[in-house]
Short mmCIF file of C-alpha atoms and ligand atoms in Angstrom, two decimals:
data_model
loop_
_atom_site.label_atom_id
_atom_site.label_comp_id
_atom_site.label_asym_id
_atom_site.label_seq_id
_atom_site.Cartn_x
_atom_site.Cartn_y
_atom_site.Cartn_z
CA MET A 1 79.50 -70.45 95.09
CA PHE A 2 82.82 -70.71 96.87
CA VAL A 3 84.24 -67.53 98.46
CA ASP A 4 88.02 -67.75 98.78
CA SER A 5 90.04 -66.26 101.62
CA THR A 6 91.16 -63.28 99.52
CA THR A 7 87.55 -62.34 98.79
CA LEU A 8 86.61 -62.94 102.43
CA ARG A 9 89.38 -60.55 103.48
CA ALA A 10 88.31 -57.82 101.05
CA ARG A 11 84.67 -58.18 102.13
CA PHE A 12 85.54 -58.20 105.81
CA ALA A 13 87.64 -55.04 105.43
CA GLY A 14 84.69 -53.41 103.65
CA ARG A 15 82.22 -54.49 106.33
CA LEU A 16 84.43 -53.22 109.11
CA SER A 17 84.83 -49.91 107.32
CA ASP A 18 81.04 -49.55 107.06
CA LEU A 19 80.64 -50.42 110.74
CA TYR A 20 83.32 -47.99 111.88
CA GLY A 21 81.89 -45.23 109.68
CA LYS A 22 78.54 -45.63 111.45
CA GLU A 23 80.13 -45.70 114.89
CA VAL A 24 82.65 -42.89 114.34
CA PRO A 25 81.34 -40.39 111.77
CA ALA A 26 84.63 -38.44 111.59
CA TYR A 27 86.13 -41.57 110.03
CA THR A 28 83.88 -41.08 107.02
CA THR A 29 85.19 -37.52 106.66
CA LEU A 30 88.73 -38.87 106.87
CA LEU A 31 87.99 -41.36 104.08
CA GLU A 32 86.56 -38.63 101.87
CA VAL A 33 89.55 -36.37 102.40
CA SER A 34 92.00 -39.27 101.88
CA GLN A 35 90.40 -40.16 98.59
CA GLN A 36 90.47 -36.54 97.40
CA VAL A 37 94.14 -36.26 98.33
CA ASN A 38 94.98 -39.52 96.56
CA LYS A 39 93.19 -38.38 93.42
CA ARG A 40 95.07 -35.07 93.41
CA VAL A 41 98.44 -36.78 93.93
CA LEU A 42 97.70 -39.19 91.10
CA GLU A 43 96.91 -36.25 88.78
CA ARG A 44 99.98 -34.36 89.97
CA ASP A 45 102.58 -37.17 89.95
CA GLY A 46 101.21 -39.65 87.39
CA ALA A 47 102.90 -43.07 87.44
CA ASP A 48 105.23 -41.99 90.28
CA ALA A 49 102.20 -41.89 92.59
CA GLU A 50 101.76 -45.64 92.09
CA ARG A 51 105.38 -46.61 92.64
CA LEU A 52 104.59 -48.09 96.07
CA GLY A 53 101.28 -49.71 95.18
CA SER A 54 98.53 -49.31 92.59
CA ILE A 55 95.87 -46.68 93.21
CA ASP A 56 93.30 -49.49 93.54
CA ARG A 57 95.33 -51.11 96.27
CA VAL A 58 95.95 -47.82 98.08
CA THR A 59 92.28 -46.80 97.86
CA ALA A 60 91.15 -50.08 99.47
CA GLU A 61 94.04 -50.16 101.92
CA ARG A 62 93.22 -50.04 105.65
CA HIS A 63 94.74 -51.14 108.88
CA GLY A 64 92.67 -51.75 111.95
CA ALA A 65 93.74 -51.90 115.58
CA ILE A 66 92.27 -54.17 118.23
CA ARG A 67 93.31 -55.01 121.78
CA VAL A 68 92.85 -58.27 123.69
CA GLY A 69 93.52 -59.54 127.19
CA SER A 70 95.28 -62.91 127.05
CA PRO A 71 97.14 -65.40 124.85
CA ALA A 72 93.93 -67.48 124.67
CA GLU A 73 92.06 -64.51 123.23
CA LEU A 74 94.90 -63.74 120.84
CA ALA A 75 94.86 -67.34 119.63
CA GLN A 76 91.16 -66.93 118.79
CA VAL A 77 91.85 -63.70 116.94
CA ALA A 78 94.52 -65.60 114.99
CA ARG A 79 91.92 -68.19 113.93
CA VAL A 80 89.53 -65.51 112.68
CA PHE A 81 92.22 -63.69 110.70
CA SER A 82 93.71 -66.88 109.38
CA ALA A 83 90.38 -67.48 107.62
CA LEU A 84 91.06 -64.18 105.83
CA GLY A 85 94.59 -65.14 104.77
CA MET A 86 96.27 -62.99 107.44
CA SER A 87 99.17 -64.27 109.58
CA PRO A 88 100.80 -62.82 112.69
CA THR A 89 103.81 -60.77 111.61
CA GLY A 90 106.26 -58.86 113.76
CA PHE A 91 106.54 -58.38 117.51
CA TYR A 92 106.23 -54.98 119.16
CA ASP A 93 106.83 -54.35 122.85
CA LEU A 94 105.12 -51.14 123.85
CA ARG A 95 105.92 -51.45 127.56
CA ASP A 96 109.10 -49.42 127.41
CA ALA A 97 107.75 -47.06 124.78
CA HIS A 98 108.31 -43.32 124.85
CA PRO A 99 106.72 -40.94 125.58
CA ARG A 100 104.48 -43.21 127.61
CA PRO A 101 104.79 -46.92 128.46
CA ILE A 102 101.76 -49.01 127.50
CA PRO A 103 101.22 -52.41 129.22
CA VAL A 104 100.87 -54.42 126.01
CA VAL A 105 102.85 -56.43 123.48
CA SER A 106 101.59 -56.52 119.91
CA THR A 107 101.75 -58.24 116.55
CA ALA A 108 100.08 -57.48 113.23
CA PHE A 109 97.93 -59.86 111.22
CA ARG A 110 98.45 -59.39 107.50
CA PRO A 111 98.84 -61.18 104.18
CA THR A 112 102.51 -62.03 103.66
CA ASP A 113 102.53 -62.74 99.95
CA ARG A 114 103.03 -59.94 97.41
CA THR A 115 100.17 -60.97 95.14
CA GLU A 116 97.81 -61.24 98.12
CA LEU A 117 98.94 -57.84 99.36
CA ALA A 118 98.26 -56.40 95.92
CA LYS A 119 94.73 -57.86 95.91
CA ASN A 120 93.88 -56.55 99.36
CA PRO A 121 96.49 -55.51 101.94
CA PHE A 122 94.17 -55.41 104.97
CA ARG A 123 96.11 -55.69 108.23
CA VAL A 124 95.22 -55.48 111.91
CA PHE A 125 97.58 -54.27 114.64
CA THR A 126 96.68 -56.46 117.61
CA SER A 127 97.79 -55.68 121.13
CA MET A 128 97.65 -58.00 124.11
CA LEU A 129 97.65 -56.92 127.74
CA VAL A 130 100.49 -58.17 129.99
CA PRO A 131 98.84 -58.45 133.44
CA GLU A 132 101.99 -60.19 134.77
CA ASP A 133 104.04 -57.02 134.38
CA ARG A 134 104.58 -55.81 137.96
CA ARG A 135 105.58 -52.34 136.84
CA PHE A 136 101.90 -51.78 136.02
CA PHE A 137 99.85 -54.34 137.98
CA ASP A 138 100.31 -55.63 141.52
CA ALA A 139 99.64 -59.31 142.27
CA ASP A 140 96.08 -58.70 143.39
CA LEU A 141 95.15 -56.65 140.33
CA GLU A 142 96.82 -59.22 138.09
CA ARG A 143 94.68 -61.95 139.62
CA ARG A 144 91.44 -59.99 139.26
CA LEU A 145 92.26 -58.94 135.71
CA LYS A 146 92.98 -62.51 134.64
CA GLN A 147 89.80 -63.69 136.27
CA PHE A 148 87.73 -61.02 134.52
CA ILE A 149 89.30 -61.80 131.16
CA SER A 150 89.01 -65.57 131.48
CA ARG A 151 85.26 -65.24 132.14
CA ARG A 152 84.39 -63.21 129.08
CA ARG A 153 83.82 -64.47 125.56
CA LEU A 154 84.98 -62.30 122.66
CA PHE A 155 83.88 -64.62 119.87
CA ASP A 156 80.80 -66.74 119.32
CA PRO A 157 81.89 -70.42 119.06
CA GLU A 158 80.20 -70.53 115.64
CA VAL A 159 82.48 -67.83 114.21
CA LEU A 160 85.55 -69.75 115.39
CA GLU A 161 84.25 -72.99 113.94
CA LEU A 162 83.57 -71.29 110.58
CA ALA A 163 87.01 -69.68 110.73
CA ASP A 164 88.67 -73.07 111.18
CA ARG A 165 86.75 -74.44 108.24
CA ALA A 166 87.73 -71.47 106.07
CA GLU A 167 91.36 -71.86 107.08
CA ALA A 168 91.36 -75.57 106.23
CA ASP A 169 89.55 -75.17 102.89
CA GLY A 170 90.92 -71.77 101.80
CA GLY A 171 87.45 -70.24 101.93
CA LEU A 172 83.76 -70.98 102.51
CA GLN A 173 80.61 -71.65 100.51
CA ALA A 174 78.51 -68.51 99.97
CA ASP A 175 75.99 -69.08 102.80
CA ALA A 176 78.65 -69.94 105.35
CA ALA A 177 80.78 -67.04 104.11
CA GLY A 178 77.93 -64.60 104.68
CA ARG A 179 77.32 -65.95 108.15
CA PHE A 180 81.01 -65.83 108.99
CA LEU A 181 81.30 -62.21 107.84
CA ASP A 182 78.21 -61.18 109.84
CA LEU A 183 79.47 -62.79 113.03
CA ALA A 184 83.09 -61.74 112.61
CA THR A 185 82.17 -58.10 111.95
CA ALA A 186 79.79 -58.04 114.92
CA SER A 187 82.60 -59.29 117.18
CA PHE A 188 84.37 -55.95 116.71
CA ALA A 189 81.41 -53.61 117.22
CA LEU A 190 81.27 -51.40 120.29
CA SER A 191 79.16 -53.23 122.85
CA GLY A 192 76.01 -51.87 124.49
CA GLU A 193 76.76 -53.86 127.65
CA PRO A 194 77.03 -51.59 130.73
CA VAL A 195 80.56 -50.95 131.93
CA ASP A 196 81.35 -51.53 135.61
CA ARG A 197 82.37 -48.01 136.61
CA ALA A 198 84.53 -48.85 139.65
CA TRP A 199 86.43 -51.59 137.85
CA TYR A 200 86.99 -49.48 134.74
CA ASP A 201 88.21 -46.51 136.81
CA GLU A 202 90.56 -48.69 138.83
CA LEU A 203 92.21 -49.92 135.65
CA GLU A 204 92.25 -46.48 134.09
CA ARG A 205 94.36 -45.21 136.97
CA VAL A 206 97.02 -47.70 135.81
CA SER A 207 96.54 -47.16 132.09
CA GLY A 208 93.76 -46.07 129.78
CA VAL A 209 94.68 -48.94 127.48
CA ALA A 210 94.41 -51.46 130.35
CA ALA A 211 90.89 -50.13 131.06
CA ASP A 212 89.95 -50.28 127.39
CA ILE A 213 91.02 -53.93 127.27
CA GLY A 214 90.28 -55.37 130.69
CA GLY A 215 87.52 -53.03 131.88
CA VAL A 216 84.91 -54.21 129.36
CA THR A 217 83.52 -57.59 128.33
CA THR A 218 84.16 -57.36 124.58
CA THR A 219 86.79 -56.15 122.17
CA HIS A 220 86.16 -53.49 119.54
CA ILE A 221 87.87 -51.94 116.61
CA ASN A 222 89.90 -49.08 118.09
CA HIS A 223 90.64 -47.33 114.82
CA LEU A 224 90.67 -48.04 111.11
CA THR A 225 93.34 -46.30 109.13
CA PRO A 226 93.29 -45.41 105.44
CA ARG A 227 96.47 -44.83 103.47
CA VAL A 228 97.19 -41.51 101.78
CA LEU A 229 99.76 -40.54 99.21
CA ASP A 230 100.42 -37.09 100.73
CA ILE A 231 99.94 -36.98 104.48
CA ASP A 232 100.98 -33.33 104.89
CA GLU A 233 98.26 -32.29 102.49
CA LEU A 234 95.75 -34.48 104.27
CA TYR A 235 96.72 -32.99 107.64
CA ALA A 236 96.13 -29.47 106.36
CA ASP A 237 92.82 -30.40 104.71
CA MET A 238 91.47 -32.05 107.85
CA GLN A 239 92.38 -29.00 109.93
CA ALA A 240 90.73 -26.77 107.39
CA ARG A 241 87.55 -28.79 107.93
CA GLY A 242 87.73 -28.03 111.64
CA ILE A 243 88.91 -31.45 112.80
CA GLU A 244 91.51 -31.08 115.50
CA MET A 245 94.51 -33.24 114.67
CA ILE A 246 97.25 -34.31 117.11
CA ASP A 247 100.02 -31.77 117.05
CA LYS A 248 102.26 -33.59 114.63
CA ILE A 249 102.80 -36.23 112.03
CA GLN A 250 104.66 -39.17 113.59
CA GLY A 251 107.74 -40.22 111.64
CA PRO A 252 110.27 -38.44 109.42
CA PRO A 253 109.82 -34.79 108.47
CA ARG A 254 108.47 -33.88 105.04
CA TRP A 255 111.29 -33.79 102.51
CA ASP A 256 112.12 -34.27 98.84
CA GLY A 257 113.83 -37.65 99.20
CA PRO A 258 112.20 -41.08 99.12
CA ASP A 259 109.50 -41.92 101.64
CA VAL A 260 110.70 -44.58 104.07
CA LEU A 261 108.74 -46.82 106.45
CA LEU A 262 105.74 -45.00 107.81
CA ARG A 263 104.34 -41.59 108.65
CA GLN A 264 101.13 -41.43 110.67
CA THR A 265 98.87 -38.89 112.27
CA SER A 266 95.53 -38.97 114.04
CA PHE A 267 92.67 -37.11 115.65
CA ARG A 268 90.65 -37.99 118.71
CA ALA A 269 87.17 -39.17 118.01
CA LEU A 270 84.29 -37.63 119.93
CA ALA A 271 83.02 -39.21 123.12
CA GLU A 272 80.61 -42.03 122.34
CA PRO A 273 77.53 -42.93 124.38
CA ARG A 274 78.17 -45.79 126.79
CA ARG A 275 76.16 -47.19 129.70
CA TYR A 276 77.72 -47.64 133.14
CA ARG A 277 76.86 -49.77 136.14
CA GLU A 278 77.44 -47.76 139.31
CA ALA A 279 78.58 -49.17 142.66
CA ASP A 280 74.94 -49.25 143.89
CA GLY A 281 73.91 -51.38 140.90
CA SER A 282 72.10 -48.61 139.01
CA ILE A 283 72.64 -48.24 135.26
CA VAL A 284 73.34 -44.73 133.99
CA ASP A 285 74.03 -43.23 130.58
CA GLY A 286 77.47 -41.78 130.11
CA THR A 287 80.13 -41.39 127.49
CA MET A 288 83.48 -42.90 126.73
CA ARG A 289 86.24 -41.47 124.63
CA VAL A 290 88.61 -44.20 123.55
CA ARG A 291 88.51 -44.36 119.80
CA PHE A 292 90.16 -42.22 117.21
CA GLY A 293 90.89 -41.61 113.57
CA GLU A 294 94.29 -42.27 112.13
CA VAL A 295 95.81 -41.97 108.68
CA GLU A 296 99.14 -43.07 107.29
CA ALA A 297 101.55 -42.73 104.39
CA ARG A 298 103.80 -45.67 103.55
CA GLY A 299 107.35 -45.70 102.23
CA ILE A 300 110.11 -48.14 101.35
CA ALA A 301 110.95 -51.05 103.67
CA LEU A 302 114.39 -50.58 105.24
CA THR A 303 117.02 -53.24 105.90
CA PRO A 304 118.44 -53.50 109.44
CA ALA A 305 121.27 -51.15 108.35
CA GLY A 306 118.69 -48.75 106.93
CA ARG A 307 116.70 -48.98 110.13
CA ASP A 308 119.77 -48.04 112.21
CA LEU A 309 120.31 -45.03 110.02
CA TYR A 310 116.62 -44.16 110.27
CA ASP A 311 116.82 -44.27 114.08
CA LYS A 312 119.83 -41.96 114.04
CA ALA A 313 118.16 -39.55 111.67
CA MET A 314 114.93 -39.59 113.69
CA ALA A 315 116.91 -38.68 116.81
CA ASP A 316 118.35 -35.71 114.94
CA GLN A 317 115.49 -34.62 112.72
CA ASP A 318 116.97 -31.21 111.99
CA HIS A 319 119.67 -33.02 110.04
CA TRP A 320 117.39 -35.67 108.53
CA ALA A 321 118.17 -34.60 104.96
CA GLU A 322 121.94 -34.77 105.53
CA LEU A 323 121.76 -38.19 107.17
CA MET A 324 119.33 -40.02 104.87
CA PRO A 325 120.25 -40.70 101.23
CA GLY A 326 118.14 -38.54 98.94
CA SER A 327 117.42 -41.10 96.22
CA GLU A 328 116.13 -44.64 95.81
CA GLN A 329 119.28 -45.48 93.89
CA GLU A 330 121.46 -44.63 96.89
CA LEU A 331 119.18 -46.55 99.25
CA HIS A 332 119.58 -49.53 96.94
CA ASP A 333 123.31 -49.28 96.35
CA GLN A 334 124.07 -48.76 100.04
CA ARG A 335 121.83 -51.77 100.91
CA LEU A 336 119.66 -49.62 103.14
CA ALA A 337 116.28 -50.64 101.71
CA TYR A 338 114.62 -53.69 100.15
CA PHE A 339 114.03 -53.85 96.41
CA GLY A 340 112.45 -56.28 94.00
CA TYR A 341 113.96 -56.82 90.55
CA ARG A 342 112.78 -57.28 86.99
CA VAL A 343 114.54 -57.66 83.68
CA SER A 344 115.19 -54.29 82.05
CA PRO A 345 113.45 -53.82 78.69
CA ALA A 346 116.49 -51.70 77.65
CA ARG A 347 119.16 -54.23 78.71
CA PRO A 348 122.42 -54.62 76.79
CA ALA A 349 122.49 -57.29 74.09
CA ALA A 350 125.46 -59.11 75.68
CA ALA A 351 124.66 -61.56 78.49
CA PRO A 352 125.96 -60.65 81.97
CA VAL A 353 128.70 -62.71 83.60
CA PRO A 354 127.24 -65.71 85.42
CA GLY A 355 126.86 -65.24 89.16
CA ALA A 356 126.65 -61.43 88.97
CA THR A 357 125.09 -59.77 92.01
CA PRO A 358 121.91 -57.67 91.88
CA TYR A 359 124.10 -54.58 92.31
CA GLU A 360 126.23 -55.49 89.28
CA LEU A 361 123.22 -56.34 87.15
CA VAL A 362 121.48 -53.08 88.04
CA ALA A 363 124.67 -51.08 87.40
CA GLY A 364 125.13 -52.84 84.04
CA GLY A 365 121.55 -52.07 83.01
CA TRP A 366 120.31 -55.68 82.81
CA ILE A 367 117.76 -55.45 85.57
CA VAL A 368 115.88 -52.65 87.29
CA ALA A 369 115.30 -52.35 91.01
CA GLU A 370 111.85 -51.43 92.32
CA PRO A 371 111.23 -50.46 95.93
CA ILE A 372 109.33 -52.82 98.22
CA VAL A 373 106.74 -50.97 100.29
CA TYR A 374 106.83 -51.25 104.08
CA GLU A 375 103.86 -53.41 105.16
CA ASP A 376 104.41 -53.30 108.93
CA PHE A 377 104.31 -50.96 111.92
CA LEU A 378 106.78 -49.02 114.04
CA PRO A 379 106.93 -49.17 117.83
CA ARG A 380 107.87 -45.50 117.94
CA SER A 381 104.93 -44.45 115.85
CA ALA A 382 102.57 -46.85 117.61
CA ALA A 383 103.63 -45.49 121.01
CA GLY A 384 103.12 -41.94 119.81
CA ILE A 385 99.65 -42.82 118.53
CA PHE A 386 98.70 -44.62 121.75
CA ALA A 387 100.02 -41.77 123.92
CA SER A 388 98.52 -38.88 122.00
CA ASN A 389 95.08 -40.36 122.42
CA LEU A 390 95.07 -41.04 126.15
CA SER A 391 93.73 -38.51 128.62
CA GLU A 392 95.33 -39.89 131.79
CA ALA A 393 99.04 -40.33 132.33
CA GLY A 394 98.63 -43.67 134.10
CA THR A 395 100.98 -45.00 136.74
CA MET A 396 104.02 -47.22 136.58
CA ASP A 397 106.49 -48.41 139.18
CA SER A 398 109.71 -48.93 137.26
CA ASP A 399 111.47 -50.47 140.28
CA GLN A 400 109.37 -53.60 139.83
CA GLY A 401 110.37 -56.36 137.41
CA GLY A 402 108.70 -56.57 134.01
CA ALA A 403 107.77 -59.89 132.42
CA GLU A 404 110.01 -61.10 129.56
CA ARG A 405 108.15 -61.30 126.27
CA ASP A 406 109.44 -61.81 122.74
CA LEU A 407 108.39 -63.09 119.34
CA GLY A 408 109.20 -66.71 120.26
CA TRP A 409 107.13 -66.49 123.42
CA LEU A 410 104.18 -65.11 121.49
CA ALA A 411 104.44 -67.78 118.79
CA GLU A 412 104.50 -70.54 121.36
CA ARG A 413 101.56 -69.17 123.31
CA ILE A 414 99.30 -68.90 120.27
CA GLY A 415 100.63 -72.03 118.59
CA ARG A 416 101.46 -70.34 115.30
CA THR A 417 104.47 -69.04 113.43
CA VAL A 418 104.95 -65.32 113.94
CA HIS A 419 106.74 -64.02 110.85
CA VAL A 420 109.73 -61.70 111.05
CA PRO A 421 109.04 -58.77 108.70
CA GLU A 422 112.66 -58.41 107.54
CA ASP A 423 112.75 -62.11 106.61
CA LEU A 424 109.69 -61.63 104.41
CA TYR A 425 111.15 -58.59 102.61
CA LEU A 426 114.46 -60.35 102.07
CA ALA A 427 112.78 -63.50 100.73
CA GLU A 428 110.71 -61.41 98.33
CA SER A 429 113.76 -59.51 97.13
CA THR A 430 115.80 -62.69 96.65
CA ALA A 431 113.02 -64.54 94.83
CA SER A 432 112.46 -61.66 92.39
CA PHE A 433 116.20 -61.42 91.75
CA GLU A 434 116.49 -65.14 91.09
CA ALA A 435 113.54 -65.02 88.68
CA ALA A 436 115.07 -62.07 86.81
CA ALA A 437 118.54 -63.66 86.67
CA GLU A 438 116.95 -66.86 85.39
CA ALA A 439 115.09 -64.97 82.67
CA LEU A 440 118.36 -63.39 81.48
C1 OOG B 501 97.36 -49.48 118.37
C2 OOG B 501 98.31 -48.33 118.17
C3 OOG B 501 99.32 -48.67 117.08
C4 OOG B 501 99.68 -47.96 114.68
O1 OOG B 501 99.18 -47.66 113.59
O2 OOG B 501 100.88 -47.80 114.91
C5 OOG B 501 98.80 -48.50 115.71
C6 OOG B 501 96.23 -49.19 119.30
O3 OOG B 501 95.94 -48.02 119.59
O4 OOG B 501 95.60 -50.17 119.74
O5 OOG B 501 97.68 -48.77 115.37
NI1 NI B 502 97.11 -47.61 113.77
#
């Protein structure tokens, strides 16, 4: 039997969730609490609860985070995720992030098509170290880091070969699919390989994230994040269960208006057992505390104008409710958020004037606007999540030059298109409007 890329993606997300639950037990608690919260919100709000995605989608929804060391490694990650119908989308530069700079640039692998997102929206935030950035790494450390990274192997050649086949054929036959899922999942497990203590510590003095990436010989899933419909309620429930959360929810304050973009929060996972190789060559048991639990609530995707307003309102959170429009209708009419369109069942009998805009057709009652959910990430939130889960401050010399990186650079280095999120939302909005206008 043939297993298509959509099914591969759903199965992979499930496998990873099982793996992470075994490795980080608090994640299983988080899943339980998320599902309870979602059930309560569905009972409380009825159809409104599903306005930004069906309960089936939201229940299965996860994002993972992984970290790699070089463009070559990122290109391999892209092959694996491509087999699952996930493409690199967005570019995030965390190096000038507040409150703490992180020496990585990132993208997210995700499905880009609405129907694929509805079937399974699994996405993976993927960060790549920038050893060339002199603010963090001097020339000698850059050289040693690159050498270390170029010598390791994150993926078995077989998994890459199967991934290429799945990408070319849109899936794999059952046996190959099973093998691919086994190998791909195992690639993201925490390794039992001893960690070179001196090397890890040297990198950790620069940045905990640099050590997590370049101080070990494998990559691993750093966190796996479920989606909840009421993140304030989840936060309170987790605390009531004795799990210590970070001190706030990243993103806009709780309010009565529409949810926009993303709100996230997290807790630090317990230290996990890890073996170390000491300077004298001896192997000792120790622990490492790098992974965590995160949860998120998603809102409407904002246009660039909406994003500017969001940034202003975030900088002045006490006045959030005065700055942000309090209804979806206003977000739509002021072109601050992205909407899809469908023909209104209650439309007037008379046909609209040809060439009418979405705004005119909505105002005249011919079509209805429905919010498009934000499928991406936020540098501000990402930086907050990174920072809140690091123990050491790290060191940075801001007098040194950074290395220029942007979406085009990333695309070229991995040999693939990196999608621009706003382009995808706009294309979706336009296509749904054209289909609705056509149907009228
Ligand atoms: C990624 C942090 C960013 C998010 O949800 O914004 C992130 C990481 O810790 O590797 O996952
Ligand atoms: Ni995350």
